[in-house]
C-alpha cells in the first residue's frame, strides 16, 4: 500500500475529508432542511467535486470511503411514505469533457447497440413524485431520502394545472416533475418581505421548497405553485419506447411539460443543443440551471443501470454562473421608505455577462458579518441566469491590513435618529417618522410605475421639493403649482406643464395603485389588488376589522393589524383627507349622487381624448349604469361624443356627422355626477 499520495499523507487526507464532509453536511442542512443556502449551487458543487476527488485518492490508499447519499429534504410535520420506485439524484458536471467521458462510458457499456440522446432543460425547482392509482391522484411526495418522501399532497393540490384524473393509464403510476414558483410571484413575495423589513428569499427554488413543505395552507395558496413533469415511473408494459414518448404521453394526459427539448444522434450534437438551450432558456416560463442529457431509448436504461446514487443513463450539465472579482470601494447606507437601512456595496465597476455592475445589495448587517465583508476587500460577484448579481464571498488571499471590519451605524445616516431592530427582524430601521430620506423614498414610491405612475416626477425633482419643504407628504404633490416647478433647476415651461398634467392624470388611477403607493407595512402590488377585490374604497378598508382583512389572500393577522394601525394614525388620516380634497380618486368608481340611474337611457356614446376625473373604463361604467351604451367608433348611430383633452380624429368625424359633443363638464352635469 502507498504511504504517500501526491505528497499527502493518509492522516492529512482523512482530516481534509472529515472537514469537507462536515462542511457539506452543514450546507445540505441549510439547503434541504432550512431552504436557506449560504453558498451558491456552484460553490456547493465545487465542494462535492473536491470530496469525490479526495475520496478517490483515499480509495487508492485503501482507506474507507464515506457514504454517498442523494441528500435529504425531509421536514418535520409530514407523514413519510415510500416511493414506488426510489427517487435518485443525477450526477452533474460543469464540463464538456466530462459529458464526452460520460458518453464514452455509455458507449463502452452498450457495446454495439445504437443509442441517441434527449436533451431536456434542467428545471430549477423541487422534485415531486405524484402517485396515481386507477387514474386518480392519491399522493404527492417530496424526494425525502430517496426511498421515503414527505406527504405534501395538500400543498401540491394547489397546483392548478395538475390533472387530478388520468385516462388510459396503468393501475399504479408515478409521475415525476419539478415544482417551482414563477418570477412574478417570487418578486411579489420578496417585495412583501422588504416592506416587512424581513430578509428576502434567497432564490425562487428555496421559496418553492419552503412552500411545498409549509404547514400553513394560506401561505401555500398565495404562492401559486406550478409544475413541469418529465418522467413516468412504474410503467413496464413497454408502451413507451423512448423518453420522447414519455414527454408526449405526459402532454396527452394533460400535464405541463418542457417548453422545448432536443433529440440528438450523438454527444457532439447534444452539446450543440445544450448551447442552444442556454441561449433560449431566458425566455422560458420556469427557471433552469442546466441541461439533463438522457439516453433516449428507455430499454437501454435497464442495461445501463445505476450507481447507489444516480442512474448511468443520464447526467446533468449545469451552466456555470458567471463569476468576477472586483474591489469593494465603500459600503453605502440607503434609507428606504419604511425606514429600513440597507447596506449597498459600492464596487469598482465591472462587466458581468454584458452589463456593467457598480452596485450590489449587501442585504443587512448580519449578511456583512456572516460573509466577513470589509471595505477595500476584493469580492466575488456571481450572476446565475437572470438573477441580479450577488456578492458571494470575499477573495481572502487578496485581503490587506487596510480592510477593517465594517461597523454598522447606530444612528440613521440621513437624519441622525436612533436605529432600532424590531423583534424577529434582521433589518435596522430609522425610528424618525419625519426623516427626510424616508419621505423622499415614500414619495418616489408613490409616484413610481407600480403605484400612481406619475411620469416625470423622478427622484431628483422629489429630492429638491422635499429639501425645500414643499413636499411633506404624498398629498402635497397635488398642491404643487406651476411656480413651484418652474423654480426648479433645469425646469422649463414645458416640463412644468407636463408634470402638472401627469399629476392631474394620476388622480383617477385604479384604487390598488393608490393603496400600494401609501406604503402600508406589508402591502405590495399584489396584496393591494387583492384588497380591492373585496373593498371598493379606501374608507371601507379603513373601517374593516382584523378578521375581515385577514380572510383576504396574502393577508395574515400581522398585515391586517398593520393596515388597521395605518388607518388609525391621525397623520395618515389627514393625508387621505387631503388627497380626497385634491380630487384623488379614493374609491373603485368615482362616487356619484344617487338618483341619476336611467338618465342616459337608450343613448349611444363614443369616447375620445383623456378625461380628468375618470378613466375611459370608469366613464363607460357610469354611462352603462345610467342606461346608455358605448360604441368604439364614430357612426351615424352615435348620439353623443364625450370628448376629453388631446382628442383624436373622432372629434372631426363627429363634427362632420353633426353629432352632439360634450366635454367633461357637460358630462358631469348632465349625468348628475356633481356632488
Ligand atoms: S430526470 C434519476 N429531468 O434535477 C433522476 N430531472 O439535480 C432523474 N430535474 O433529481 C431525473 N429537471 O429533481 C430529470 N428534465 C429533468 C429535470 C430533472 C430538473 C431535477 C430532478 C433531479 C435533479 C438532479
Coordinates of C-alpha atoms in Angstrom, one line a residue, residues 20-505:
X20 CA -15.2 18.6 3.8
X21 CA -17.9 16.2 4.9
X22 CA -18.8 18.4 7.9
X23 CA -19.0 21.4 5.6
X24 CA -21.2 19.6 3.1
X25 CA -23.4 18.3 5.8
X26 CA -23.9 21.8 7.1
X27 CA -24.7 23.1 3.6
X28 CA -27.0 20.1 3.0
X29 CA -28.9 21.0 6.1
X30 CA -29.2 24.7 5.1
X31 CA -30.3 23.8 1.6
X32 CA -32.6 20.8 2.1
X33 CA -34.0 21.3 5.5
X34 CA -34.0 25.0 6.1
X35 CA -34.2 26.3 2.5
X36 CA -31.7 29.0 3.4
X37 CA -28.5 28.2 1.5
X38 CA -25.4 30.2 2.4
X39 CA -23.4 29.4 -0.6
X40 CA -24.3 29.3 -4.3
X41 CA -25.0 26.0 -6.1
X42 CA -21.7 26.4 -7.9
X43 CA -19.8 26.6 -4.7
X44 CA -21.6 23.6 -3.3
X45 CA -20.9 21.6 -6.4
X46 CA -17.3 22.5 -6.2
X47 CA -17.2 21.2 -2.6
X48 CA -18.8 17.9 -3.8
X49 CA -16.4 17.6 -6.7
X50 CA -13.5 18.1 -4.2
X51 CA -15.0 15.4 -2.0
X52 CA -15.2 12.9 -4.8
X53 CA -11.6 13.7 -5.8
X54 CA -10.3 13.2 -2.3
X55 CA -12.3 10.0 -1.9
X56 CA -10.7 8.6 -5.0
X57 CA -7.3 9.4 -3.5
X58 CA -8.4 7.8 -0.2
X59 CA -9.5 4.7 -2.1
X60 CA -6.1 4.5 -3.7
X61 CA -4.7 4.4 -0.2
X62 CA -7.1 1.6 0.7
X63 CA -8.9 4.0 3.1
X64 CA -12.7 3.5 3.7
X65 CA -14.9 5.8 1.7
X66 CA -17.7 7.8 3.2
X67 CA -21.4 7.4 2.5
X68 CA -22.8 9.0 -0.6
X69 CA -26.4 10.0 -0.5
X70 CA -28.9 11.8 -2.6
X71 CA -29.4 14.5 0.1
X72 CA -32.4 14.5 2.4
X73 CA -35.1 17.1 2.2
X74 CA -37.4 15.6 4.9
X75 CA -39.1 18.1 7.1
X76 CA -40.9 17.8 10.4
X77 CA -44.7 17.7 10.4
X78 CA -45.3 15.5 7.4
X79 CA -46.1 11.8 7.1
X80 CA -43.5 9.7 5.4
X81 CA -44.5 7.4 2.6
X82 CA -42.4 5.1 0.4
X83 CA -41.9 5.9 -3.3
X84 CA -43.0 3.1 -5.6
X85 CA -39.6 3.3 -7.2
X86 CA -36.7 5.1 -5.5
X87 CA -36.1 8.7 -6.4
X88 CA -32.5 9.1 -7.4
X89 CA -30.4 12.1 -8.0
X90 CA -28.3 12.9 -11.0
X91 CA -24.6 13.2 -11.3
X92 CA -23.7 16.6 -12.5
X93 CA -20.9 18.4 -14.2
X94 CA -19.9 21.8 -15.4
X95 CA -17.5 20.5 -18.1
X96 CA -17.9 19.5 -21.7
X97 CA -15.1 17.0 -21.3
X98 CA -17.0 15.2 -18.6
X99 CA -20.0 14.9 -20.9
X100 CA -17.8 13.3 -23.5
X101 CA -16.3 11.0 -20.8
X102 CA -19.9 10.1 -19.8
X103 CA -20.7 9.3 -23.4
X104 CA -17.5 7.1 -23.6
X105 CA -18.7 5.1 -20.6
X106 CA -22.2 4.6 -22.2
X107 CA -20.7 3.6 -25.5
X108 CA -18.5 1.0 -23.8
X109 CA -21.3 -0.4 -21.7
X110 CA -23.7 -0.6 -24.6
X111 CA -21.1 -2.2 -26.9
X112 CA -22.6 -2.5 -30.3
X113 CA -26.1 -1.1 -29.5
X114 CA -27.3 2.1 -31.2
X115 CA -28.5 4.9 -28.9
X116 CA -29.5 8.5 -29.1
X117 CA -29.7 11.4 -26.6
X118 CA -32.5 13.6 -25.5
X119 CA -31.5 17.0 -24.1
X120 CA -34.0 18.5 -21.7
X121 CA -33.9 21.7 -19.7
X122 CA -32.9 21.1 -16.1
X123 CA -35.7 22.8 -14.1
X124 CA -34.5 24.6 -11.0
X125 CA -37.3 23.7 -8.6
X126 CA -38.1 21.0 -6.1
X127 CA -38.5 17.3 -7.1
X128 CA -42.0 15.8 -6.7
X129 CA -43.3 12.3 -7.1
X130 CA -47.0 12.1 -7.9
X131 CA -48.7 8.7 -7.3
X132 CA -51.8 7.9 -9.3
X133 CA -54.0 4.8 -8.6
X134 CA -56.6 3.8 -11.1
X135 CA -56.1 7.1 -12.8
X136 CA -56.6 9.2 -9.6
X137 CA -54.0 11.3 -7.9
X138 CA -53.7 9.8 -4.5
X139 CA -50.4 11.2 -3.1
X140 CA -47.7 13.7 -3.8
X141 CA -44.3 13.1 -2.1
X142 CA -41.1 15.1 -1.9
X143 CA -37.9 13.2 -2.6
X144 CA -37.1 12.8 1.1
X145 CA -34.2 10.4 1.5
X146 CA -35.0 8.9 -1.9
X147 CA -36.8 5.9 -0.5
X148 CA -39.4 7.6 1.7
X149 CA -40.7 11.1 0.9
X150 CA -42.8 13.6 2.8
X151 CA -46.5 13.5 2.0
X152 CA -47.2 17.0 0.7
X153 CA -50.4 16.2 -1.2
X154 CA -52.5 19.0 0.2
X155 CA -49.9 21.6 -0.9
X156 CA -49.4 20.1 -4.3
X157 CA -53.2 20.1 -4.9
X158 CA -52.9 23.9 -5.1
X159 CA -51.1 23.4 -8.4
X160 CA -53.9 24.3 -10.7
X161 CA -52.6 22.8 -13.9
X162 CA -52.1 19.4 -12.3
X163 CA -54.6 16.7 -13.7
X164 CA -56.3 15.0 -10.8
X165 CA -57.6 12.2 -13.0
X166 CA -55.9 10.4 -15.9
X167 CA -57.4 8.5 -18.7
X168 CA -56.0 5.3 -20.1
X169 CA -53.1 4.7 -17.7
X170 CA -51.6 1.9 -15.7
X171 CA -53.3 0.9 -12.4
X172 CA -50.4 2.3 -10.4
X173 CA -48.3 5.1 -11.8
X174 CA -45.7 7.6 -10.7
X175 CA -45.3 10.9 -12.4
X176 CA -42.2 12.9 -11.6
X177 CA -41.6 16.6 -12.0
X178 CA -40.3 19.8 -10.6
X179 CA -42.4 22.3 -8.7
X180 CA -41.5 25.9 -9.0
X181 CA -42.6 29.5 -8.3
X182 CA -42.7 31.9 -11.3
X183 CA -40.9 35.2 -11.5
X184 CA -43.9 37.4 -10.8
X185 CA -44.9 35.5 -7.6
X186 CA -41.2 35.5 -6.5
X187 CA -40.9 39.2 -7.0
X188 CA -44.1 39.9 -5.2
X189 CA -43.1 37.7 -2.3
X190 CA -39.8 39.5 -1.9
X191 CA -41.4 42.9 -2.2
X192 CA -43.7 41.9 0.7
X193 CA -40.6 40.7 2.7
X194 CA -38.9 44.0 2.0
X195 CA -41.9 46.0 3.1
X196 CA -42.0 44.0 6.3
X197 CA -38.3 44.5 6.9
X198 CA -37.6 40.8 6.7
X199 CA -34.8 39.0 4.9
X200 CA -35.6 38.4 1.3
X201 CA -35.9 34.8 -0.1
X202 CA -32.5 33.7 -1.4
X203 CA -33.9 32.4 -4.7
X204 CA -37.2 31.1 -6.3
X205 CA -36.2 27.5 -5.7
X206 CA -35.8 28.0 -2.0
X207 CA -39.1 29.7 -1.8
X208 CA -40.7 26.9 -3.8
X209 CA -39.1 24.3 -1.4
X210 CA -40.3 26.2 1.6
X211 CA -43.8 26.5 0.2
X212 CA -44.1 22.8 -0.7
X213 CA -43.0 22.0 2.8
X214 CA -45.1 24.6 4.5
X215 CA -47.7 23.6 7.1
X216 CA -49.7 26.8 6.6
X217 CA -52.3 26.4 3.8
X218 CA -52.7 30.2 3.4
X219 CA -49.0 30.5 2.8
X220 CA -49.2 27.9 0.1
X221 CA -52.2 29.3 -1.6
X222 CA -50.7 32.7 -2.3
X223 CA -47.5 31.2 -3.9
X224 CA -49.3 29.8 -6.9
X225 CA -47.1 26.8 -7.2
X226 CA -46.5 25.4 -10.7
X227 CA -45.2 22.2 -12.1
X228 CA -43.3 20.8 -15.1
X229 CA -43.3 17.0 -15.4
X230 CA -40.6 14.9 -17.1
X231 CA -40.7 11.3 -16.1
X232 CA -43.1 8.3 -15.6
X233 CA -42.2 5.7 -13.1
X234 CA -43.6 2.2 -12.6
X235 CA -44.6 1.6 -16.2
X236 CA -43.2 -1.7 -17.5
X237 CA -45.7 -2.6 -20.3
X238 CA -43.3 -1.4 -23.0
X239 CA -45.8 1.1 -24.4
X240 CA -43.3 3.9 -24.0
X241 CA -40.2 3.2 -26.1
X242 CA -38.3 6.5 -25.7
X243 CA -38.0 9.4 -23.3
X244 CA -39.6 11.4 -26.2
X245 CA -42.6 9.1 -26.0
X246 CA -42.8 9.8 -22.2
X247 CA -42.9 13.5 -22.7
X248 CA -45.6 13.1 -25.4
X249 CA -47.6 10.8 -23.2
X250 CA -47.4 13.3 -20.3
X251 CA -48.7 16.0 -22.5
X252 CA -51.5 13.8 -23.7
X253 CA -52.6 13.2 -20.1
X254 CA -52.7 16.9 -19.6
X255 CA -49.5 17.5 -17.6
X256 CA -47.4 20.7 -18.1
X257 CA -44.2 19.5 -19.8
X258 CA -41.0 21.0 -21.1
X259 CA -41.3 24.1 -23.4
X260 CA -38.6 22.6 -25.6
X261 CA -36.4 19.5 -25.8
X262 CA -34.0 18.2 -28.4
X263 CA -33.2 14.7 -29.7
X264 CA -29.6 14.3 -30.7
X265 CA -27.8 11.4 -32.5
X266 CA -24.5 11.8 -30.6
X267 CA -22.8 13.7 -27.8
X268 CA -21.4 16.4 -30.2
X269 CA -24.9 17.2 -31.5
X270 CA -26.2 17.0 -27.9
X271 CA -23.6 19.6 -26.9
X272 CA -24.8 22.0 -29.7
X273 CA -28.4 21.5 -28.3
X274 CA -27.2 22.4 -24.8
X275 CA -25.7 25.6 -26.2
X276 CA -29.0 26.4 -27.9
X277 CA -30.8 25.8 -24.7
X278 CA -28.5 28.2 -22.9
X279 CA -29.4 30.9 -25.4
X280 CA -33.2 30.2 -25.3
X281 CA -33.8 29.4 -21.6
X282 CA -34.2 33.1 -20.5
X283 CA -37.5 33.1 -22.4
X284 CA -38.9 30.1 -20.6
X285 CA -41.7 30.4 -18.1
X286 CA -39.7 28.5 -15.5
X287 CA -36.2 28.7 -14.0
X288 CA -33.5 26.4 -15.5
X289 CA -29.9 25.9 -14.3
X290 CA -28.7 23.4 -16.8
X291 CA -29.5 20.6 -19.2
X292 CA -30.2 17.0 -18.5
X293 CA -28.7 14.6 -21.0
X294 CA -30.6 11.3 -21.1
X295 CA -30.3 8.2 -23.3
X296 CA -33.5 8.4 -25.3
X297 CA -34.2 4.7 -25.6
X298 CA -35.9 3.5 -22.3
X299 CA -34.9 -0.1 -22.9
X300 CA -31.3 0.8 -22.6
X301 CA -31.8 2.4 -19.2
X302 CA -32.1 -1.1 -17.7
X303 CA -28.9 -2.3 -19.3
X304 CA -27.0 0.8 -18.1
X305 CA -28.5 0.6 -14.6
X306 CA -27.4 2.9 -11.9
X307 CA -24.9 3.5 -9.0
X308 CA -26.1 3.9 -5.4
X309 CA -26.9 7.5 -6.1
X310 CA -27.6 8.2 -9.7
X311 CA -28.6 6.5 -13.0
X312 CA -25.8 5.7 -15.5
X313 CA -28.2 6.7 -18.4
X314 CA -28.4 10.4 -17.5
X315 CA -26.2 13.3 -16.5
X316 CA -26.9 16.9 -15.7
X317 CA -24.8 19.6 -17.3
X318 CA -25.0 22.7 -15.2
X319 CA -24.5 26.2 -16.6
X320 CA -21.7 27.8 -14.5
X321 CA -22.7 31.1 -13.1
X322 CA -20.6 34.0 -14.3
X323 CA -18.2 35.0 -11.6
X324 CA -15.9 38.0 -11.4
X325 CA -13.8 39.6 -8.7
X326 CA -13.8 43.4 -8.0
X327 CA -12.9 45.8 -5.3
X328 CA -15.4 46.9 -2.8
X329 CA -14.7 50.7 -2.6
X330 CA -17.3 51.5 0.0
X331 CA -20.5 50.4 1.8
X332 CA -23.3 52.9 1.3
X333 CA -26.3 53.0 3.6
X334 CA -29.6 53.6 2.0
X335 CA -32.7 54.6 4.0
X336 CA -35.8 53.1 2.4
X337 CA -39.5 54.2 2.6
X338 CA -40.2 52.1 5.7
X339 CA -37.0 53.4 7.4
X340 CA -35.0 50.2 6.7
X341 CA -31.3 51.0 6.4
X342 CA -29.9 48.8 3.6
X343 CA -26.1 48.5 3.1
X344 CA -25.2 48.6 -0.5
X345 CA -21.8 47.7 -2.0
X346 CA -20.1 50.5 -4.0
X347 CA -17.9 48.5 -6.4
X348 CA -15.2 49.2 -8.8
X349 CA -17.3 49.0 -12.0
X350 CA -17.0 45.6 -13.6
X351 CA -18.7 43.8 -16.6
X352 CA -20.6 40.7 -15.8
X353 CA -22.5 38.9 -18.7
X354 CA -22.8 42.0 -20.8
X355 CA -23.7 44.6 -18.2
X356 CA -21.6 46.9 -16.0
X357 CA -22.2 46.5 -12.3
X358 CA -21.1 49.0 -9.7
X359 CA -23.7 48.4 -7.0
X360 CA -24.9 45.3 -5.3
X361 CA -27.1 44.9 -2.2
X362 CA -25.5 43.6 0.9
X363 CA -28.9 43.0 2.3
X364 CA -28.3 43.7 6.1
X365 CA -25.7 43.9 8.8
X366 CA -25.9 40.1 9.5
X367 CA -25.0 39.3 5.9
X368 CA -21.9 41.6 6.1
X369 CA -20.8 39.9 9.3
X370 CA -21.5 36.4 8.1
X371 CA -19.5 36.8 4.9
X372 CA -16.9 39.0 6.8
X373 CA -17.1 41.6 4.1
X374 CA -14.8 44.7 4.6
X375 CA -14.3 47.9 2.8
X376 CA -11.3 47.6 0.3
X377 CA -11.8 43.8 0.1
X378 CA -11.9 42.1 -3.3
X379 CA -15.2 40.4 -3.5
X380 CA -16.6 37.7 -5.9
X381 CA -19.7 38.7 -7.8
X382 CA -21.8 36.0 -9.3
X383 CA -24.7 36.1 -11.8
X384 CA -26.6 33.0 -12.4
X385 CA -29.2 33.0 -15.2
X386 CA -31.4 36.1 -15.0
X387 CA -30.8 36.7 -11.3
X388 CA -29.3 40.0 -10.2
X389 CA -25.6 39.9 -9.4
X390 CA -24.8 39.0 -5.9
X391 CA -21.7 39.2 -3.7
X392 CA -21.0 35.6 -2.9
X393 CA -17.8 35.8 -0.9
X394 CA -14.6 37.6 -0.2
X395 CA -11.4 36.9 -2.2
X396 CA -9.5 36.3 1.1
X397 CA -5.9 35.9 -0.3
X398 CA -6.2 39.5 -1.6
X399 CA -7.2 40.9 1.8
X400 CA -4.8 43.5 3.2
X401 CA -4.4 45.4 6.5
X402 CA -6.4 48.3 5.2
X403 CA -9.5 46.1 5.2
X404 CA -11.1 46.8 8.6
X405 CA -14.4 45.1 9.7
X406 CA -17.4 47.3 9.0
X407 CA -19.3 48.6 11.9
X408 CA -23.0 49.2 11.3
X409 CA -24.1 52.6 12.5
X410 CA -26.4 53.0 15.5
X411 CA -27.9 56.2 14.1
X412 CA -29.7 57.0 10.8
X413 CA -27.2 58.1 8.2
X414 CA -29.7 60.6 6.9
X415 CA -31.2 62.3 10.0
X416 CA -29.2 61.0 12.9
X417 CA -32.1 59.5 14.7
X418 CA -31.7 56.2 16.6
X419 CA -31.8 52.9 14.6
X420 CA -34.0 50.2 16.0
X421 CA -34.4 46.5 15.3
X422 CA -37.9 45.0 15.6
X423 CA -38.5 41.6 17.1
X424 CA -37.7 38.8 14.6
X425 CA -36.3 41.2 12.1
X426 CA -32.8 41.4 10.7
X427 CA -33.2 44.9 9.4
X428 CA -32.2 48.1 11.3
X429 CA -34.6 50.9 10.8
X430 CA -34.7 54.6 11.4
X431 CA -37.4 55.4 14.0
X432 CA -37.9 59.0 13.0
X433 CA -41.3 59.5 11.2
X434 CA -40.1 62.9 9.9
X435 CA -36.9 61.5 8.4
X436 CA -36.4 63.3 5.0
X437 CA -34.7 60.3 3.5
X438 CA -37.7 58.1 4.3
X439 CA -40.0 60.8 2.9
X440 CA -38.1 61.0 -0.4
X441 CA -38.4 57.2 -0.8
X442 CA -42.1 57.3 0.2
X443 CA -42.9 59.9 -2.4
X444 CA -40.8 58.3 -5.0
X445 CA -42.6 55.0 -4.4
X446 CA -46.0 56.8 -4.5
X447 CA -45.1 58.3 -7.9
X448 CA -43.5 55.1 -9.3
X449 CA -44.7 52.9 -12.1
X450 CA -46.0 50.3 -9.7
X451 CA -48.1 52.9 -7.8
X452 CA -49.5 56.2 -9.1
X453 CA -47.4 56.2 -12.2
X454 CA -46.7 59.9 -12.3
X455 CA -44.4 60.4 -15.3
X456 CA -41.5 62.9 -14.9
X457 CA -41.8 63.1 -11.1
X458 CA -38.4 61.5 -10.7
X459 CA -36.1 61.2 -7.7
X460 CA -34.1 64.4 -8.5
X461 CA -37.2 66.5 -8.6
X462 CA -38.6 64.9 -5.4
X463 CA -35.3 65.4 -3.6
X464 CA -35.4 69.2 -4.3
X465 CA -39.0 69.5 -3.3
X466 CA -38.6 67.6 -0.1
X467 CA -35.4 69.6 0.7
X468 CA -37.2 72.9 0.2
X469 CA -40.1 71.7 2.4
X470 CA -42.6 71.9 -0.4
X471 CA -43.3 68.2 -0.2
X472 CA -44.0 67.0 3.3
X473 CA -46.5 64.2 2.5
X474 CA -47.6 62.5 -0.7
X475 CA -50.8 64.6 -0.7
X476 CA -48.6 67.8 -1.2
X477 CA -47.9 66.5 -4.8
X478 CA -51.4 67.5 -5.7
X479 CA -51.0 71.1 -4.4
X480 CA -47.8 71.7 -6.4
X481 CA -48.1 74.9 -8.5
X482 CA -46.6 76.0 -11.8
X483 CA -44.5 78.4 -9.7
X484 CA -43.1 75.6 -7.5
X485 CA -41.9 73.7 -10.6
X486 CA -40.6 76.4 -12.7
X487 CA -38.4 77.4 -9.9
X488 CA -36.6 74.0 -10.0
X489 CA -33.2 73.9 -11.8
X490 CA -33.4 72.7 -15.4
X491 CA -37.2 73.0 -15.4
X492 CA -38.7 74.9 -18.3
X493 CA -42.2 75.9 -19.0
X494 CA -42.9 72.7 -21.0
X495 CA -41.6 70.4 -18.3
X496 CA -43.5 72.2 -15.6
X497 CA -46.8 72.0 -17.5
X498 CA -46.1 68.4 -18.5
X499 CA -45.6 67.4 -14.9
X500 CA -48.7 69.2 -13.7
X501 CA -50.7 67.4 -16.4
X502 CA -49.2 64.0 -15.3
X503 CA -50.0 64.7 -11.7
X504 CA -53.6 65.6 -12.7
X505 CA -53.9 62.4 -14.7

